[in-house]
Short mmCIF file of C-alpha atoms and ligand atoms in Angstrom, two decimals:
data_model
loop_
_atom_site.label_atom_id
_atom_site.label_comp_id
_atom_site.label_asym_id
_atom_site.label_seq_id
_atom_site.Cartn_x
_atom_site.Cartn_y
_atom_site.Cartn_z
CA MET A 1 -0.08 -28.35 -54.89
CA ALA A 2 0.08 -27.85 -51.43
CA PRO A 3 1.13 -30.32 -49.12
CA PRO A 4 -1.47 -31.93 -47.39
CA SER A 5 -1.10 -30.37 -44.18
CA GLN A 6 -0.66 -27.22 -45.01
CA ALA A 7 -3.05 -24.24 -45.75
CA PRO A 8 -3.22 -23.49 -49.47
CA ARG A 9 -2.02 -19.66 -49.78
CA TYR A 10 -5.93 -18.52 -50.60
CA VAL A 11 -6.76 -19.13 -46.90
CA ARG A 12 -3.81 -18.32 -45.53
CA THR A 13 -3.74 -14.32 -42.82
CA PRO A 14 -2.63 -13.92 -39.14
CA THR A 15 -6.56 -13.11 -38.64
CA ALA A 16 -7.46 -16.54 -40.14
CA GLY A 17 -9.61 -17.18 -36.84
CA PHE A 18 -11.85 -14.47 -38.28
CA LEU A 19 -12.34 -15.17 -41.88
CA ARG A 20 -13.50 -18.76 -40.53
CA SER A 21 -16.88 -19.68 -42.00
CA LEU A 22 -16.27 -23.44 -40.92
CA ASP A 23 -18.32 -24.06 -38.21
CA VAL A 24 -21.19 -22.37 -40.00
CA ASP A 25 -21.30 -23.64 -43.75
CA ARG A 26 -19.85 -27.74 -42.31
CA PRO A 27 -24.00 -28.70 -43.11
CA LEU A 28 -23.19 -27.59 -46.94
CA ALA A 29 -20.59 -30.86 -47.34
CA ARG A 30 -22.64 -33.03 -49.50
CA VAL A 31 -23.96 -30.20 -51.73
CA ASP A 32 -21.18 -28.98 -52.02
CA LEU A 33 -19.31 -32.62 -53.06
CA ALA A 34 -22.25 -33.28 -55.37
CA GLY A 35 -21.56 -30.23 -56.64
CA SER A 36 -18.05 -31.13 -57.30
CA ILE A 37 -19.16 -34.13 -58.88
CA VAL A 38 -20.97 -32.44 -61.34
CA HIS A 39 -18.39 -29.69 -62.31
CA THR A 40 -15.84 -32.59 -63.04
CA GLU A 41 -18.18 -34.41 -65.84
CA MET A 42 -18.61 -30.91 -67.41
CA LEU A 43 -15.27 -30.55 -67.09
CA GLU A 44 -14.15 -34.14 -68.62
CA ARG A 45 -17.31 -32.89 -71.65
CA ILE A 46 -15.53 -29.25 -72.54
CA GLY A 47 -11.91 -31.69 -72.64
CA LEU A 48 -10.04 -30.56 -69.47
CA LEU A 49 -10.75 -34.02 -67.78
CA THR A 50 -10.39 -37.09 -69.31
CA ALA A 51 -12.62 -40.05 -68.34
CA ALA A 52 -10.11 -41.72 -65.84
CA GLU A 53 -9.21 -38.37 -64.46
CA ARG A 54 -13.12 -37.47 -63.94
CA ALA A 55 -13.38 -41.01 -62.45
CA THR A 56 -10.81 -40.64 -60.02
CA LEU A 57 -12.53 -37.61 -59.04
CA VAL A 58 -15.56 -38.35 -58.10
CA GLU A 59 -14.52 -41.58 -56.54
CA GLY A 60 -12.46 -39.65 -54.50
CA LEU A 61 -15.67 -37.12 -53.97
CA ARG A 62 -17.34 -39.85 -52.96
CA THR A 63 -15.18 -41.53 -50.16
CA VAL A 64 -14.68 -37.41 -49.16
CA ALA A 65 -19.20 -38.10 -48.12
CA ARG A 66 -18.52 -41.59 -46.70
CA GLU A 67 -15.73 -40.10 -44.32
CA ILE A 68 -17.89 -37.24 -43.30
CA ARG A 69 -21.68 -39.22 -43.73
CA ASP A 70 -19.01 -41.76 -41.14
CA GLY A 71 -18.00 -39.03 -38.86
CA GLN A 72 -14.12 -39.99 -39.45
CA PHE A 73 -14.23 -36.57 -42.22
CA PRO A 74 -10.52 -35.27 -40.91
CA TRP A 75 -12.44 -31.48 -40.73
CA ARG A 76 -9.34 -28.80 -40.48
CA PRO A 77 -10.04 -25.44 -38.82
CA GLU A 78 -7.04 -23.71 -40.42
CA LEU A 79 -8.80 -24.25 -43.85
CA GLU A 80 -11.19 -21.85 -43.00
CA ASP A 81 -14.82 -22.93 -45.20
CA VAL A 82 -15.91 -26.25 -46.00
CA HIS A 83 -15.33 -26.05 -49.61
CA THR A 84 -10.97 -26.10 -49.11
CA ASN A 85 -11.40 -28.49 -46.74
CA VAL A 86 -12.59 -30.72 -49.00
CA GLU A 87 -10.95 -29.87 -52.29
CA VAL A 88 -7.51 -30.39 -49.77
CA ARG A 89 -8.54 -33.82 -48.82
CA LEU A 90 -9.47 -34.47 -51.74
CA GLY A 91 -5.64 -33.86 -52.88
CA GLU A 92 -4.42 -36.10 -50.43
CA LEU A 93 -6.37 -38.71 -51.43
CA VAL A 94 -6.17 -38.68 -54.93
CA GLY A 95 -2.82 -36.85 -55.32
CA PRO A 96 -2.19 -34.31 -57.72
CA VAL A 97 -5.28 -34.37 -60.62
CA ALA A 98 -7.30 -32.95 -56.93
CA GLY A 99 -5.62 -29.92 -58.61
CA LYS A 100 -7.78 -29.02 -61.78
CA LEU A 101 -10.94 -29.80 -59.77
CA HIS A 102 -11.67 -26.31 -59.51
CA THR A 103 -11.11 -25.13 -63.12
CA GLY A 104 -13.43 -22.60 -64.26
CA ARG A 105 -14.83 -22.06 -60.75
CA SER A 106 -14.46 -20.19 -57.99
CA ARG A 107 -15.83 -20.30 -54.45
CA ASN A 108 -18.12 -17.53 -55.30
CA ASP A 109 -20.63 -19.77 -57.50
CA GLN A 110 -19.42 -22.35 -56.06
CA VAL A 111 -20.99 -20.58 -52.35
CA ALA A 112 -23.75 -19.61 -54.57
CA LEU A 113 -24.54 -22.87 -56.06
CA ASP A 114 -24.21 -24.77 -52.76
CA GLU A 115 -26.27 -22.68 -51.56
CA ARG A 116 -29.26 -22.74 -53.60
CA LEU A 117 -28.47 -26.75 -53.28
CA TYR A 118 -29.59 -26.09 -49.80
CA LEU A 119 -32.47 -24.51 -50.19
CA ARG A 120 -34.05 -26.85 -51.45
CA ALA A 121 -33.69 -28.94 -49.20
CA ALA A 122 -34.57 -27.05 -46.19
CA ILE A 123 -37.58 -26.18 -47.78
CA ALA A 124 -38.83 -30.68 -47.54
CA GLU A 125 -36.85 -30.02 -43.94
CA VAL A 126 -39.39 -27.14 -42.80
CA ALA A 127 -42.73 -28.32 -45.12
CA HIS A 128 -42.58 -31.80 -44.37
CA PRO A 129 -42.97 -31.62 -39.96
CA LEU A 130 -45.51 -28.10 -41.79
CA LEU A 131 -47.84 -30.99 -43.90
CA ARG A 132 -48.07 -32.99 -40.39
CA LEU A 133 -49.25 -30.04 -38.28
CA GLN A 134 -52.03 -29.81 -41.50
CA GLU A 135 -53.07 -33.29 -41.68
CA ILE A 136 -53.64 -32.94 -37.46
CA LEU A 137 -55.63 -29.46 -37.93
CA ARG A 138 -58.15 -31.30 -40.60
CA ARG A 139 -57.93 -34.13 -38.58
CA ARG A 140 -59.15 -32.06 -35.00
CA ALA A 141 -61.98 -29.41 -37.53
CA ARG A 142 -63.59 -32.52 -39.01
CA ALA A 143 -64.53 -33.85 -35.03
CA GLU A 144 -65.31 -30.21 -34.09
CA ALA A 145 -66.60 -28.58 -36.88
CA LYS A 146 -70.02 -28.13 -34.70
CA SER A 147 -68.32 -27.68 -31.53
CA PRO A 148 -69.82 -24.47 -30.88
CA MET A 149 -67.35 -21.98 -29.68
CA PRO A 150 -67.67 -17.80 -29.45
CA GLY A 151 -65.13 -16.11 -32.17
CA TYR A 152 -63.18 -13.04 -31.12
CA THR A 153 -62.34 -9.74 -31.73
CA HIS A 154 -60.54 -7.44 -29.83
CA LEU A 155 -60.18 -10.47 -28.33
CA GLN A 156 -63.85 -9.87 -27.19
CA ARG A 157 -66.39 -12.34 -27.61
CA ALA A 158 -68.27 -11.03 -30.97
CA GLN A 159 -69.85 -14.06 -33.00
CA PRO A 160 -71.03 -17.79 -32.58
CA ILE A 161 -68.33 -19.94 -34.60
CA THR A 162 -67.42 -24.06 -34.14
CA LEU A 163 -63.85 -25.04 -33.08
CA GLY A 164 -63.16 -26.34 -37.03
CA HIS A 165 -64.06 -22.87 -38.05
CA HIS A 166 -61.47 -22.15 -35.71
CA LEU A 167 -59.49 -24.22 -36.53
CA LEU A 168 -59.48 -23.89 -39.48
CA ALA A 169 -58.13 -20.82 -40.34
CA HIS A 170 -54.65 -21.59 -39.32
CA TYR A 171 -55.31 -24.43 -41.75
CA PHE A 172 -55.25 -21.86 -44.40
CA ARG A 173 -52.56 -19.54 -42.99
CA PHE A 174 -50.52 -22.49 -43.45
CA ASP A 175 -51.36 -23.18 -46.45
CA ARG A 176 -50.66 -20.27 -47.58
CA ASP A 177 -46.73 -20.69 -45.72
CA LEU A 178 -46.62 -23.88 -47.68
CA ASP A 179 -47.85 -22.28 -51.34
CA ARG A 180 -44.52 -19.19 -49.99
CA LEU A 181 -41.92 -21.87 -49.59
CA TYR A 182 -42.50 -23.66 -52.78
CA ALA A 183 -43.05 -19.79 -55.16
CA THR A 184 -39.27 -19.22 -53.04
CA ALA A 185 -38.02 -22.87 -54.07
CA ALA A 186 -39.46 -22.29 -57.69
CA ARG A 187 -38.13 -18.72 -58.35
CA ALA A 188 -34.60 -20.37 -56.77
CA ASN A 189 -34.59 -23.22 -59.02
CA VAL A 190 -31.69 -22.03 -60.99
CA SER A 191 -27.74 -22.85 -61.26
CA PRO A 192 -24.88 -20.07 -60.26
CA LEU A 193 -22.29 -22.37 -61.32
CA GLY A 194 -20.00 -21.36 -64.16
CA ALA A 195 -20.31 -17.95 -62.92
CA GLY A 196 -16.74 -18.48 -62.00
CA ALA A 197 -15.39 -15.53 -59.33
CA LEU A 198 -17.48 -12.80 -61.12
CA ALA A 199 -16.91 -12.56 -64.77
CA GLY A 200 -17.12 -16.40 -66.25
CA SER A 201 -14.32 -17.84 -67.48
CA THR A 202 -12.07 -18.02 -70.59
CA LEU A 203 -12.84 -21.54 -70.38
CA PRO A 204 -15.82 -23.16 -73.00
CA LEU A 205 -17.59 -24.28 -69.28
CA ASP A 206 -21.13 -24.85 -69.81
CA PRO A 207 -23.55 -24.40 -66.98
CA ALA A 208 -26.63 -24.92 -68.63
CA TYR A 209 -25.40 -28.76 -68.19
CA VAL A 210 -24.48 -28.47 -65.05
CA ALA A 211 -27.57 -26.76 -64.51
CA GLY A 212 -29.43 -30.38 -65.70
CA ARG A 213 -27.60 -32.53 -64.29
CA LEU A 214 -28.72 -31.30 -60.44
CA GLY A 215 -31.93 -29.96 -61.70
CA PHE A 216 -32.38 -26.74 -62.09
CA ASP A 217 -34.55 -25.32 -64.32
CA ARG A 218 -32.51 -23.52 -66.39
CA ALA A 219 -28.17 -21.49 -65.42
CA PHE A 220 -27.94 -18.04 -64.71
CA GLU A 221 -28.31 -15.11 -66.40
CA ASN A 222 -25.49 -12.58 -65.21
CA SER A 223 -22.13 -14.33 -63.92
CA LEU A 224 -21.99 -10.76 -61.77
CA ASP A 225 -25.89 -11.45 -60.55
CA ALA A 226 -25.09 -15.34 -59.81
CA VAL A 227 -22.69 -13.87 -57.92
CA SER A 228 -23.74 -11.78 -55.72
CA ASP A 229 -28.12 -12.95 -55.65
CA ARG A 230 -28.82 -13.84 -52.09
CA ASP A 231 -32.86 -13.21 -52.97
CA ALA A 232 -33.67 -16.33 -52.36
CA PHE A 233 -32.03 -16.34 -48.64
CA VAL A 234 -34.26 -13.79 -48.07
CA GLU A 235 -37.02 -15.02 -49.36
CA LEU A 236 -36.57 -17.86 -47.56
CA LEU A 237 -36.05 -16.76 -44.39
CA PHE A 238 -39.43 -14.12 -44.83
CA ASP A 239 -41.19 -17.10 -45.20
CA LEU A 240 -40.21 -18.71 -42.57
CA ALA A 241 -40.44 -15.15 -40.88
CA LEU A 242 -44.32 -15.41 -41.94
CA LEU A 243 -44.52 -18.93 -40.83
CA ALA A 244 -43.05 -18.22 -37.41
CA VAL A 245 -45.48 -15.64 -36.87
CA HIS A 246 -48.67 -17.97 -37.57
CA LEU A 247 -47.50 -20.42 -35.90
CA SER A 248 -46.71 -17.82 -32.88
CA ALA A 249 -50.28 -16.76 -32.84
CA LEU A 250 -52.23 -20.26 -32.31
CA GLY A 251 -48.95 -20.86 -30.23
CA GLU A 252 -50.18 -17.48 -27.81
CA GLU A 253 -54.25 -19.21 -28.50
CA LEU A 254 -53.00 -22.67 -26.98
CA VAL A 255 -51.93 -20.38 -23.85
CA LEU A 256 -54.81 -18.48 -23.55
CA TRP A 257 -56.71 -21.46 -23.13
CA ALA A 258 -55.04 -23.98 -21.52
CA SER A 259 -55.27 -20.51 -18.60
CA THR A 260 -58.31 -21.60 -15.95
CA GLU A 261 -59.32 -18.53 -17.04
CA PHE A 262 -60.20 -19.69 -20.55
CA GLY A 263 -60.32 -23.61 -19.51
CA PHE A 264 -60.63 -24.44 -23.17
CA VAL A 265 -57.57 -26.72 -22.82
CA ARG A 266 -57.57 -29.11 -20.59
CA PRO A 267 -54.22 -29.63 -18.59
CA THR A 268 -51.40 -31.47 -19.72
CA ASP A 269 -48.26 -32.67 -19.48
CA ALA A 270 -48.03 -32.52 -23.51
CA LEU A 271 -48.36 -28.55 -23.65
CA GLY A 272 -45.31 -28.33 -21.15
CA GLY A 273 -44.00 -29.30 -17.27
CA GLY A 274 -44.20 -27.97 -14.07
CA SER A 275 -43.22 -24.71 -12.04
CA SER A 276 -39.90 -26.12 -9.82
CA LEU A 277 -41.83 -23.43 -6.88
CA MET A 278 -45.02 -24.44 -7.20
CA PRO A 279 -46.57 -28.00 -6.83
CA GLN A 280 -49.85 -27.21 -8.40
CA LYS A 281 -48.25 -25.01 -11.62
CA GLN A 282 -48.55 -27.21 -15.40
CA ASN A 283 -47.42 -24.32 -17.10
CA PRO A 284 -48.02 -23.94 -21.63
CA ASP A 285 -44.24 -24.20 -22.06
CA VAL A 286 -44.13 -25.75 -25.30
CA PRO A 287 -47.01 -23.32 -26.81
CA GLU A 288 -44.86 -20.22 -25.47
CA LEU A 289 -41.99 -21.17 -26.95
CA VAL A 290 -43.21 -21.10 -30.49
CA ARG A 291 -44.49 -17.97 -29.61
CA GLY A 292 -40.94 -16.89 -28.41
CA LYS A 293 -39.14 -18.44 -31.15
CA ALA A 294 -40.65 -16.09 -33.70
CA GLY A 295 -38.63 -12.75 -32.75
CA ARG A 296 -35.16 -14.87 -33.48
CA ILE A 297 -36.40 -15.72 -36.88
CA VAL A 298 -38.63 -12.24 -37.32
CA GLY A 299 -34.40 -10.85 -36.30
CA HIS A 300 -32.39 -13.37 -39.23
CA LEU A 301 -34.58 -11.27 -41.41
CA VAL A 302 -33.53 -7.97 -40.40
CA GLY A 303 -30.25 -9.10 -40.20
CA LEU A 304 -29.45 -10.24 -43.37
CA LEU A 305 -31.71 -8.18 -45.66
CA THR A 306 -29.69 -4.89 -43.35
CA THR A 307 -25.86 -7.05 -44.44
CA LEU A 308 -27.17 -7.33 -48.08
CA LYS A 309 -28.46 -3.36 -48.25
CA GLY A 310 -25.78 -0.99 -50.52
CA LEU A 311 -23.40 -3.78 -51.15
CA PRO A 312 -21.47 -3.21 -54.58
CA LEU A 313 -21.09 -5.99 -57.09
CA ALA A 314 -20.61 -8.42 -57.37
CA TYR A 315 -19.37 -11.24 -54.72
CA ASP A 316 -18.30 -9.56 -51.37
CA ARG A 317 -17.07 -11.10 -47.67
CA ASP A 318 -19.95 -9.63 -46.16
CA LEU A 319 -21.73 -12.12 -47.73
CA GLN A 320 -20.50 -15.13 -45.79
CA GLU A 321 -22.66 -13.70 -42.77
CA ASP A 322 -25.79 -14.66 -44.98
CA LYS A 323 -25.61 -18.17 -43.95
CA ALA A 324 -25.66 -18.31 -40.35
CA PRO A 325 -29.24 -16.81 -39.66
CA VAL A 326 -30.76 -18.87 -42.79
CA LEU A 327 -29.27 -22.18 -41.34
CA ASP A 328 -30.07 -21.28 -37.75
CA ALA A 329 -33.74 -20.47 -38.92
CA VAL A 330 -34.33 -23.44 -41.12
CA ARG A 331 -33.43 -26.07 -37.88
CA GLU A 332 -35.17 -23.44 -35.81
CA VAL A 333 -38.33 -23.36 -37.07
CA ALA A 334 -39.27 -27.05 -38.58
CA THR A 335 -38.58 -28.32 -34.44
CA THR A 336 -40.78 -25.10 -33.22
CA VAL A 337 -43.26 -26.96 -35.75
CA GLN A 338 -42.52 -30.75 -35.53
CA ALA A 339 -43.49 -29.23 -31.18
CA LEU A 340 -46.51 -27.80 -32.13
CA ALA A 341 -47.87 -30.44 -34.32
CA GLU A 342 -47.18 -32.63 -31.56
CA VAL A 343 -48.90 -30.47 -29.16
CA MET A 344 -51.87 -30.27 -31.84
CA ASP A 345 -52.24 -34.09 -31.83
CA ARG A 346 -52.85 -34.49 -28.01
CA ILE A 347 -54.51 -31.61 -26.02
CA GLU A 348 -57.97 -32.61 -25.22
CA PHE A 349 -60.57 -29.37 -25.94
CA ASP A 350 -63.08 -29.02 -23.32
CA ALA A 351 -65.35 -28.73 -25.75
CA GLU A 352 -67.76 -28.13 -22.56
CA ARG A 353 -66.37 -25.12 -21.69
CA MET A 354 -66.43 -23.81 -24.92
CA ALA A 355 -70.33 -24.39 -25.34
CA THR A 356 -70.93 -22.50 -22.40
CA ALA A 357 -68.88 -19.77 -23.80
CA ALA A 358 -70.32 -19.56 -27.49
CA ASP A 359 -73.80 -20.04 -24.91
CA ASP A 360 -73.81 -15.74 -24.36
CA PRO A 361 -76.88 -14.48 -25.76
CA ARG A 362 -74.98 -11.34 -26.92
CA LEU A 363 -73.04 -12.76 -29.35
CA LEU A 364 -76.67 -12.96 -30.78
CA ALA A 365 -77.02 -8.97 -31.11
CA THR A 366 -75.42 -9.11 -34.58
CA ASP A 367 -77.82 -12.28 -35.66
CA GLN A 368 -81.00 -10.50 -34.08
CA ALA A 369 -80.56 -7.16 -35.97
CA GLU A 370 -80.15 -9.23 -39.19
CA ARG A 371 -83.74 -10.76 -38.86
CA LEU A 372 -84.83 -7.27 -38.74
CA VAL A 373 -82.80 -6.57 -41.28
CA ARG A 374 -84.39 -9.29 -43.93
CA SER A 375 -87.64 -7.69 -43.16
CA GLY A 376 -86.46 -4.26 -45.21
CA VAL A 377 -85.42 -2.60 -41.82
CA PRO A 378 -82.04 -0.68 -43.40
CA PHE A 379 -79.11 -2.24 -40.98
CA ARG A 380 -77.50 1.04 -39.23
CA GLU A 381 -81.35 1.26 -38.23
CA ALA A 382 -81.53 -2.03 -36.99
CA HIS A 383 -77.93 -1.92 -35.12
CA GLU A 384 -79.14 0.80 -33.82
CA SER A 385 -82.55 -0.45 -32.22
CA VAL A 386 -80.49 -3.68 -30.84
CA GLY A 387 -78.36 -1.60 -29.53
CA ALA A 388 -80.89 0.07 -27.03
CA HIS A 389 -82.48 -2.64 -26.49
CA LEU A 390 -80.00 -4.45 -25.41
CA ALA A 391 -78.46 -0.93 -23.10
CA GLN A 392 -81.44 -1.55 -21.93
CA GLY A 393 -80.97 -4.62 -20.39
CA GLY A 394 -83.27 -6.59 -23.08
CA ASP A 395 -82.75 -10.22 -23.73
CA PRO A 396 -80.58 -10.76 -26.16
CA ARG A 397 -82.92 -13.61 -26.97
CA GLU A 398 -85.65 -11.25 -28.09
CA LEU A 399 -86.02 -8.66 -30.93
CA PRO A 400 -86.18 -5.23 -29.46
CA ALA A 401 -90.03 -4.89 -28.70
CA ALA A 402 -90.95 -2.24 -31.41
CA TYR A 403 -91.01 -4.93 -34.16
CA ARG A 404 -92.23 -8.01 -32.33
CA GLY A 405 -94.14 -9.33 -34.36
CA ARG A 406 -93.37 -7.35 -38.02
CA ALA A 407 -89.78 -9.34 -38.27
CA GLY A 408 -90.61 -12.86 -36.98
CA THR A 409 -91.63 -13.68 -32.99
CA GLY A 410 -89.33 -16.37 -31.07
CA SER A 411 -86.39 -16.25 -29.26
CA LEU A 412 -83.15 -17.51 -31.19
CA ASP A 413 -81.23 -19.97 -29.69
CA ALA A 414 -77.00 -19.42 -28.76
CA ARG A 415 -75.84 -23.02 -29.21
CA SER A 416 -77.11 -23.65 -32.44
CA ALA A 417 -76.71 -19.70 -33.35
CA ALA A 418 -73.32 -20.59 -35.83
CA GLN A 419 -75.18 -23.12 -38.18
CA ARG A 420 -77.23 -20.88 -39.19
CA ARG A 421 -73.77 -18.27 -40.31
CA THR A 422 -74.25 -20.27 -43.73
CA SER A 423 -72.54 -17.86 -46.16
CA PRO A 424 -69.54 -18.78 -47.89
CA GLY A 425 -66.28 -18.76 -45.36
CA GLY A 426 -68.48 -19.24 -42.46
CA PRO A 427 -68.98 -22.11 -39.30
CA GLY A 428 -72.02 -22.89 -40.81
CA GLY A 429 -73.14 -26.57 -41.75
CA ALA A 430 -72.78 -26.37 -45.91
CA ALA A 431 -70.08 -23.76 -45.41
CA LEU A 432 -67.88 -25.21 -43.48
CA GLU A 433 -67.82 -28.44 -45.03
CA ALA A 434 -66.68 -27.16 -48.04
CA GLN A 435 -63.51 -25.89 -46.27
CA LEU A 436 -63.27 -29.06 -45.45
CA GLN A 437 -63.27 -30.45 -48.79
CA LEU A 438 -61.41 -27.27 -50.40
CA ALA A 439 -58.76 -28.05 -47.28
CA ASP A 440 -58.62 -32.54 -48.17
CA ALA A 441 -57.79 -30.96 -51.63
CA ARG A 442 -55.09 -28.90 -51.30
CA TYR A 443 -53.48 -30.64 -49.10
CA GLY A 444 -53.30 -33.46 -51.48
CA LEU A 445 -51.04 -30.53 -53.68
CA ARG A 446 -49.45 -29.59 -51.93
CA SER A 447 -48.29 -32.75 -50.75
CA GLU A 448 -47.57 -33.41 -54.22
CA SER A 449 -45.36 -30.62 -54.30
CA LEU A 450 -43.97 -32.13 -51.90
CA SER A 451 -42.26 -35.11 -53.32
CA SER A 452 -41.81 -33.49 -56.39
CA ILE A 453 -38.81 -31.46 -54.11
CA ASP A 454 -37.55 -34.75 -52.78
CA ARG A 455 -37.12 -36.24 -56.06
CA SER A 456 -34.86 -33.63 -57.06
CA ASN A 457 -33.63 -33.32 -53.83
CA GLY A 458 -32.73 -37.41 -53.98
CA ARG A 459 -30.13 -36.39 -56.97
CA ILE A 460 -27.30 -35.12 -54.42
CA ASP A 461 -28.07 -39.33 -52.89
CA GLU A 462 -27.77 -40.79 -55.86
CA LEU A 463 -25.17 -38.37 -57.70
CA LEU A 464 -23.35 -39.21 -53.80
CA GLU A 465 -23.98 -42.92 -54.53
CA GLU A 466 -25.89 -42.89 -51.05
CA ARG A 467 -28.89 -43.89 -52.87
CA THR A 468 -29.54 -45.84 -56.43
CA LYS A 469 -31.97 -45.28 -59.06
N1 LIG B 1 -16.68 -18.27 -46.97
C1 LIG B 1 -17.12 -17.58 -48.20
C2 LIG B 1 -18.54 -17.63 -48.29
O1 LIG B 1 -19.52 -17.61 -47.75
C3 LIG B 1 -17.31 -18.88 -49.19
C4 LIG B 1 -16.54 -17.85 -50.28
C5 LIG B 1 -15.42 -17.27 -50.33
N2 LIG B 1 -14.63 -16.57 -51.91
C6 LIG B 1 -13.38 -15.26 -51.29
N3 LIG B 1 -14.16 -14.58 -52.42
N4 LIG B 1 -13.39 -15.48 -50.24
O2 LIG B 1 -18.89 -15.67 -48.66
#
């Protein structure tokens, strides 16, 4: 094999700098090493490594893992990527037997495997803070279950709801985000190792063994597909883009609510800093930046889809461009969720301001029409008549004169109006309580699913001996 200081032939080219991916793929080192350890086990099982050779390789790979963890690893940019860096370093540590590690394996199926293992960890990295944000939303929704606020359509006051009802709407969006992330993890739980460069091998490889040891459900079906399939990364980026869009919507509401015009949220440094010029300013920088991040993540999704468009089977070097957008999106979304959770945990709602806004009697217009409906008036007629009553300056708390008596008397009170909206999914009493209970139950389920993903990820630590079983 090549002397340690010299790059192997396959990464020697005058444009090596252009081909390099090391700056981006370095975070894959741990999963790459775990995959290699299981690969050596498989090679021993099929008689291509002796037990002693396997033990030497595994020990060397674990040493590399420790060197990387402790910041002692001699990274060499001229070696192109993380895979070659590890392999060359292994040669320095254990000698010529290192040359057997790549038996029956290509960097094409190796990097595909690394990405599947990375994806599982990435989903946990996002899901943990997202569950924390949900936990905060649940707690605050319960506390504000009966706090009146106006509900909006077109950002115009529309109908009476409660703050708890509004916060739970965000909760259920994030519940679907978690569901999507877990579904992506489940579909991606297939091992590509054993596909080789594209066409498998003449050696009697055992991809199912590798798959089982790494916690995958099964091995790939088709070797060309296995080395070129980036569906899981695209799905992950979609999941993250939609999550980022959901986060941006909550961010935008906080920006509005913190404005003097709304005043639903009290000024606090939990929302951000001040102005370098205007001494009175208290800016909602954090929710604004949350809102701003969505563009970047959506861009990554479009970027990767565009890279993949029209690629011929099987592996093409274009595929190397998949890692930068995905790794960036995962880091960014995870920190964005954390930041928003911090904000949601600390802000103070001005319940009195919200209640005053909800006290707008015009919010009762639909309720008046529904009162008429109860007494047999067709809804269109009721809508028309209440509309005319209001247009003529009539009191929204009163029924139109023509119906008084027939449809009941007495005026409606705006503050308690949300409590009368008890249809399923609505803001009133039992309807909201049912949503709170559903949110609790879902939270339990989502936490359990995450524990099982965490357990699969724990296999990497076990293989690297960073954690004992
Ligand atoms: N850095 C490469 C990637 O991310 C590894 C695979 C290289 N394979 C190859 N045939 N050049 O895709």
